[in-house]
mmCIF file of C-alpha atoms in Angstrom:
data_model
loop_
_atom_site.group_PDB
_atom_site.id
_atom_site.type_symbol
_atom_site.label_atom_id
_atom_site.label_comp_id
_atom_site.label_asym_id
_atom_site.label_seq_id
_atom_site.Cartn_x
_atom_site.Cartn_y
_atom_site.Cartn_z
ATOM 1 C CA UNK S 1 0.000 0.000 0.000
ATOM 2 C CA UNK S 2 1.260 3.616 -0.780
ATOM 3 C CA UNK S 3 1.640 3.593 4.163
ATOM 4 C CA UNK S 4 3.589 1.190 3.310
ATOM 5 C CA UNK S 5 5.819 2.637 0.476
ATOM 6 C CA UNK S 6 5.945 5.799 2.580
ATOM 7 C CA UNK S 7 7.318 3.825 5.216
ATOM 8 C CA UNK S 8 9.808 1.994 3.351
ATOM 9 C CA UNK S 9 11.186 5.446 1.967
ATOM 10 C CA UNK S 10 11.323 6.793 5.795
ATOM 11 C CA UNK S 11 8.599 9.570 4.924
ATOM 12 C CA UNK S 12 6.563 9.052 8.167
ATOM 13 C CA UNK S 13 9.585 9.355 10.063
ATOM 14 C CA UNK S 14 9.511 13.410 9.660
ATOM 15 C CA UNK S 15 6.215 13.990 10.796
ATOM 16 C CA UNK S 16 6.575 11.505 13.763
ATOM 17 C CA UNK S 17 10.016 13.396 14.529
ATOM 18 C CA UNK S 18 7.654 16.278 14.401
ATOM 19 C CA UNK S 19 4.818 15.453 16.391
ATOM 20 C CA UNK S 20 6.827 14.450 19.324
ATOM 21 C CA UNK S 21 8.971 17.626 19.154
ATOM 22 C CA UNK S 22 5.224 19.457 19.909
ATOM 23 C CA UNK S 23 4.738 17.504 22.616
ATOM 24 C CA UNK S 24 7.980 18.036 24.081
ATOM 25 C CA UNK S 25 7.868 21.428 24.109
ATOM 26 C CA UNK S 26 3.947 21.474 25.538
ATOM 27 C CA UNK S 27 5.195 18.724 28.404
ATOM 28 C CA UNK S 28 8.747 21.651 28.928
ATOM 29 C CA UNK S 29 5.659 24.462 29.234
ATOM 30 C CA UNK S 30 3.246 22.485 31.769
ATOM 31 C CA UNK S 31 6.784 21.514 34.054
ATOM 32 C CA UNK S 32 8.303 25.177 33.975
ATOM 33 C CA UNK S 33 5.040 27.101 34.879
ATOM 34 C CA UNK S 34 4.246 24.423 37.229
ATOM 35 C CA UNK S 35 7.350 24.345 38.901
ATOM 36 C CA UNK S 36 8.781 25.962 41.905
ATOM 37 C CA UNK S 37 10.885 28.467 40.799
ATOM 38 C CA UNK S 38 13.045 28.665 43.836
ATOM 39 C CA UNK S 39 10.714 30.009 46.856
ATOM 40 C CA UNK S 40 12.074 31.097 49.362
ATOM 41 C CA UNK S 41 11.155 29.614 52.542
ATOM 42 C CA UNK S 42 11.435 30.914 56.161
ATOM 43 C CA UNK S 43 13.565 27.769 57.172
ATOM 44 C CA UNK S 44 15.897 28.362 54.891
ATOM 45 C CA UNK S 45 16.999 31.849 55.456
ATOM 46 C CA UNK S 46 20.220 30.879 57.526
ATOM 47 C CA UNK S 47 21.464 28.415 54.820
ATOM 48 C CA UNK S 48 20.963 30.489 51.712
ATOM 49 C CA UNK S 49 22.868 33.893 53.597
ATOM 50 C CA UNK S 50 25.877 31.349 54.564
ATOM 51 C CA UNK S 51 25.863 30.153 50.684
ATOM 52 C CA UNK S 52 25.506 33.355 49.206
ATOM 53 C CA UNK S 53 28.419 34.595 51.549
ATOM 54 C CA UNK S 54 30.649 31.828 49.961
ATOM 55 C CA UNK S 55 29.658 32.318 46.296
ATOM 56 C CA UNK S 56 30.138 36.167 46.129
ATOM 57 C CA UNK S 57 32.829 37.689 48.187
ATOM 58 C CA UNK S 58 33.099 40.977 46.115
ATOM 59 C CA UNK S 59 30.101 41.973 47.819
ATOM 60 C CA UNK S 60 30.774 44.707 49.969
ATOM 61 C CA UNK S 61 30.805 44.036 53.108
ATOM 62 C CA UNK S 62 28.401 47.098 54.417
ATOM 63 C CA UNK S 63 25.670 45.922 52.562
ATOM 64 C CA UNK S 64 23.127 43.917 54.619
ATOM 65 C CA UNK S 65 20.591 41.242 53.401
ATOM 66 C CA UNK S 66 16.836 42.926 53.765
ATOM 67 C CA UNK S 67 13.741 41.342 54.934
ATOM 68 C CA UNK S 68 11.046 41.160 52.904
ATOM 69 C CA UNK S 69 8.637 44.072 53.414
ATOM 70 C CA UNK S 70 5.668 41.591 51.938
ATOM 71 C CA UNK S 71 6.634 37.784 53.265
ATOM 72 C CA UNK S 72 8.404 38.922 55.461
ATOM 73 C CA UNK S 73 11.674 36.293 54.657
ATOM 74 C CA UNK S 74 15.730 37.399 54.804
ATOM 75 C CA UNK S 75 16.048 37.542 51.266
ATOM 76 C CA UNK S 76 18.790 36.070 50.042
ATOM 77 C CA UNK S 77 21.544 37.533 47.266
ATOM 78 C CA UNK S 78 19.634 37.897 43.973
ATOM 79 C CA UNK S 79 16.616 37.323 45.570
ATOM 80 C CA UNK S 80 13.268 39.324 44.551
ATOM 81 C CA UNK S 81 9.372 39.561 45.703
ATOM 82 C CA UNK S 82 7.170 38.820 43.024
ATOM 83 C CA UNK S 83 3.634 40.170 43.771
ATOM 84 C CA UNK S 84 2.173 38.375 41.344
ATOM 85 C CA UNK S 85 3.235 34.953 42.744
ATOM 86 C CA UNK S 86 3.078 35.832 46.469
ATOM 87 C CA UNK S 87 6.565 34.768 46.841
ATOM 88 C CA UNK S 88 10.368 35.838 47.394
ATOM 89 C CA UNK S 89 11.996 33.992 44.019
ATOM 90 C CA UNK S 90 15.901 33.076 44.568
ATOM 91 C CA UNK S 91 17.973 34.458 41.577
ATOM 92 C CA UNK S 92 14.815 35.855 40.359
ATOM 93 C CA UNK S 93 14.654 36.638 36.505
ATOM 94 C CA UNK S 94 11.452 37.373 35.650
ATOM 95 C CA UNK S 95 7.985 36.999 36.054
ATOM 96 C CA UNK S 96 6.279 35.185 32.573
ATOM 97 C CA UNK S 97 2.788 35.878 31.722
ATOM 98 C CA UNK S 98 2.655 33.170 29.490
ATOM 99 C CA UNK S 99 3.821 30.755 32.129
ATOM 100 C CA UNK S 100 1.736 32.715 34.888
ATOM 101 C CA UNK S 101 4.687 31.448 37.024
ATOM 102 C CA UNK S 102 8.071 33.158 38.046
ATOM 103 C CA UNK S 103 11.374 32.348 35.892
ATOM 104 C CA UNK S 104 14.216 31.592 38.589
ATOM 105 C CA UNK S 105 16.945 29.865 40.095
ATOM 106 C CA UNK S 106 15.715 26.475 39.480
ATOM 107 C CA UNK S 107 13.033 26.744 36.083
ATOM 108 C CA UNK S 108 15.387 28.981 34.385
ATOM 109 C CA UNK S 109 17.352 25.931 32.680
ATOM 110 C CA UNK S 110 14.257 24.222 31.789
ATOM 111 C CA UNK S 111 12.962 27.657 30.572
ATOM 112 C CA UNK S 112 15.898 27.768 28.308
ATOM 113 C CA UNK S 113 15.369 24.492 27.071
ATOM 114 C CA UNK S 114 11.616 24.760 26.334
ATOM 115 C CA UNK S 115 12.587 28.246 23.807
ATOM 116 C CA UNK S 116 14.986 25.848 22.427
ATOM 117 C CA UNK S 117 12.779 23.167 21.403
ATOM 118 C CA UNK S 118 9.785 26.305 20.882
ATOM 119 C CA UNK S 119 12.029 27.754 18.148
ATOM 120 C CA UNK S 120 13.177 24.523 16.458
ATOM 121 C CA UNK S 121 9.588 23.952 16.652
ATOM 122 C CA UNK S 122 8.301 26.769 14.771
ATOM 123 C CA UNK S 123 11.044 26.786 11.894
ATOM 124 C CA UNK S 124 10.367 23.275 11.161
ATOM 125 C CA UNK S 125 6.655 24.347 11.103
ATOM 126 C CA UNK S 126 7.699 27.617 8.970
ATOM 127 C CA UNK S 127 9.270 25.911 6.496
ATOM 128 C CA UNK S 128 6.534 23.198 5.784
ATOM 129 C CA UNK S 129 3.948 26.625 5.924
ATOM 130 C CA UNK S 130 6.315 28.023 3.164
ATOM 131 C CA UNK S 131 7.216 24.788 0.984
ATOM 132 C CA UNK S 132 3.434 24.840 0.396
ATOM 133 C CA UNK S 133 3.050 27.780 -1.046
ATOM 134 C CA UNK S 134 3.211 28.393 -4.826
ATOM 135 C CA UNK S 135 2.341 31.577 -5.513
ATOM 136 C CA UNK S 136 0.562 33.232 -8.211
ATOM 137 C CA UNK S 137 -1.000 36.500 -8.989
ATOM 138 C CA UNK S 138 -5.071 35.351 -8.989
ATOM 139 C CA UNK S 139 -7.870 36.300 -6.556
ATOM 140 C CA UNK S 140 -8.799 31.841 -6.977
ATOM 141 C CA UNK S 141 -5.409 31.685 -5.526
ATOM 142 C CA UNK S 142 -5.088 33.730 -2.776
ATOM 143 C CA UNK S 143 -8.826 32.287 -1.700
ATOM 144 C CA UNK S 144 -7.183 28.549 -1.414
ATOM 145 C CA UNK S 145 -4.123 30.121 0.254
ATOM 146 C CA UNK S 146 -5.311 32.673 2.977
ATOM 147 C CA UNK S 147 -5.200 29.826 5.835
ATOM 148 C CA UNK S 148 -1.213 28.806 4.809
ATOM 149 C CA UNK S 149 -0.616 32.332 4.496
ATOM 150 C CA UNK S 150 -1.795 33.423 7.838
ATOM 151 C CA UNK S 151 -0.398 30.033 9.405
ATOM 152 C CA UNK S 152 3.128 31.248 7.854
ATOM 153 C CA UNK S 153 2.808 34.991 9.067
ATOM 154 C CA UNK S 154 1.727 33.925 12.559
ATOM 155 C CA UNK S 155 4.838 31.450 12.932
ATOM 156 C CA UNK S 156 6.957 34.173 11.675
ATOM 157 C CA UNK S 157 5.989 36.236 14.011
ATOM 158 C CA UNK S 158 6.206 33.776 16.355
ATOM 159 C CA UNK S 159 9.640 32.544 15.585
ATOM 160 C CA UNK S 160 11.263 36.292 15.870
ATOM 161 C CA UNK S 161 10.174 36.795 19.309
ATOM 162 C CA UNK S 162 11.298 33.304 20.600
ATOM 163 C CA UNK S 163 14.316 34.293 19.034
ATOM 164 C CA UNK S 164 15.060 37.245 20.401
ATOM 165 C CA UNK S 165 14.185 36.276 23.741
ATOM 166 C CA UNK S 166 16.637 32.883 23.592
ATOM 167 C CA UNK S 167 18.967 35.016 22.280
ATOM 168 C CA UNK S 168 18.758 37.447 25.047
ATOM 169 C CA UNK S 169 18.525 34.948 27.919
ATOM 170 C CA UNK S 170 21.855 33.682 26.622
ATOM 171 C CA UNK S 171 23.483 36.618 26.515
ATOM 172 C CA UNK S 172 22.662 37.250 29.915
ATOM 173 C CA UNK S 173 23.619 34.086 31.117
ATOM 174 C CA UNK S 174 26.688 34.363 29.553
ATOM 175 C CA UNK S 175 27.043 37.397 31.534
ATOM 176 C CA UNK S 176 26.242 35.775 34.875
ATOM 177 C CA UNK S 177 23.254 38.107 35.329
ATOM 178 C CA UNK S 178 19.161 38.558 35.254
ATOM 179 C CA UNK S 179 16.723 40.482 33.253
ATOM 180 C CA UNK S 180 15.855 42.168 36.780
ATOM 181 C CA UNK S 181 19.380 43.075 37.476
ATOM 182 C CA UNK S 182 20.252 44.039 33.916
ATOM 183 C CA UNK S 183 17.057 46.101 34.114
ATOM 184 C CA UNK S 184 17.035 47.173 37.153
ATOM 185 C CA UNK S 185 20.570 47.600 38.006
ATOM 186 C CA UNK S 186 20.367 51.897 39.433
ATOM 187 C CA UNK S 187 18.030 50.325 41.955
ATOM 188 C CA UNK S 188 19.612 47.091 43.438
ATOM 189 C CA UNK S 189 21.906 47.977 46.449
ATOM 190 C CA UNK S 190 24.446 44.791 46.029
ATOM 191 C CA UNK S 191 25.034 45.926 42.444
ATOM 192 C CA UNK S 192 24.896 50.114 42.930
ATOM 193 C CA UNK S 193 27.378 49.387 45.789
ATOM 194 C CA UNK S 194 29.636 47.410 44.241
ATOM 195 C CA UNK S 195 33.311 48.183 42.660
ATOM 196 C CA UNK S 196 32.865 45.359 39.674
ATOM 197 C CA UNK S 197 29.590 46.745 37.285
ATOM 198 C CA UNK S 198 29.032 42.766 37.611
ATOM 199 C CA UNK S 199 30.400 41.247 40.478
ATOM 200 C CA UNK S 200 28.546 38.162 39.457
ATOM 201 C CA UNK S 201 30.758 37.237 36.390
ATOM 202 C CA UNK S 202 33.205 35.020 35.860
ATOM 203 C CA UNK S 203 34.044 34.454 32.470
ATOM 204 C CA UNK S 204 31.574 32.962 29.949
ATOM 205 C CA UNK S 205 32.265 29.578 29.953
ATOM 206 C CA UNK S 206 31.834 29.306 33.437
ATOM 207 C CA UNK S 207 28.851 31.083 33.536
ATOM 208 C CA UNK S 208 27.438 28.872 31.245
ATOM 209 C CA UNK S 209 28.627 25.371 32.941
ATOM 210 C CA UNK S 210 27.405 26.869 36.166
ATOM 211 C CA UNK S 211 24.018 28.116 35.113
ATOM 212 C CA UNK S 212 23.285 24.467 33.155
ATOM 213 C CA UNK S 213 25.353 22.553 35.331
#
């Protein structure tokens, strides 16, 4: 039969290859925004300030951990209240509304990941959008075509923001850093106060093996 054929020529394999790509990246987006992102609990205050103490020395000295004003928990270094979430986040990046969770210290791989597979994703589905169309100058055509054509211009879309915000999120990384502190940086006292404009970094490749690591 022409299953069969298909088979033999490794056709199906694509699409399968396909299909379970889409569900990797929908399982990646149910386990990141249902994850904890790294709350910070009251009975582990005294362990995370001895840790952070370790990790970053160039901290000045002078500068003293705050408690939180809303939950009331020592915040850790790097730590941030999200209202959103209720919760102080450890090495708090950001808060997704597409996730409707926090990004942070321990979803912020897996965040990673899941725009990784997202974008290979959506240019695999781009380029099967645009290997279907054949265009030609006719109102019949464009008729038969409007559904590919707003499939392709909605995965385009799609693809640049993905892009830019993987390729953003690495950068940072790279730089040892967070979209709060790179954003915020006038206003956070560990990074206003210090002598280093990133006290944080230590080279790129040990950012990176540290962060996925």
């Amino acid at each position: 039969s022409d299953l069969q054929k298909q088979e033999e020529r490794g056709e199906l394999l694509q699409p399968l290859i396909f299909v379970l790509l889409v569900l990797c990246s929908v399982l990646l987006y149910f386990k990141v925004s249902l994850m904890d992102p790294g709350f910070v609990k009251p009975e582990e205050e005294e362990d995370e300030n001895k840790g952070q103490g370790v990790v970053i020395p160039q901290i000045p000295g002078d500068i003293k951990l705050r408690r939180c004003g809303y939950c009331l928990v020592k915040q850790p270094m790097r730590a941030k209240h999200c209202q959103l979430c209720q919760h102080c986040v450890r090495r708090y990046d950001h808060h997704c509304p597409w996730l409707e969770n926090c990004v942070g210290e321990r979803n912020h791989p897996l965040f990673i990941v899941y725009l990784s597979v997202q974008l290979v994703a959506l240019l695999w589905g781009g380029h099967v959008a645009w290997s279907g169309l054949y265009f030609e100058q006719s109102w019949e055509w464009l008729q038969h075509n409007i559904f590919l054509l707003v499939s392709f211009l909605l995965i385009f879309i799609f693809t640049i923001v993905v892009l830019l915000l993987l390729v953003s999120h690495l950068y940072l990384i790279s730089c040892n850093t967070t979209t709060w502190e790179f954003m915020s940086h006038h206003r956070i006292s560990y990074l206003r106060h210090s002598e280093l404009e990133n006290p944080f970094d230590q080279g790129i490749i040990l950012n990176l093996w540290r962060f996925f690591c």
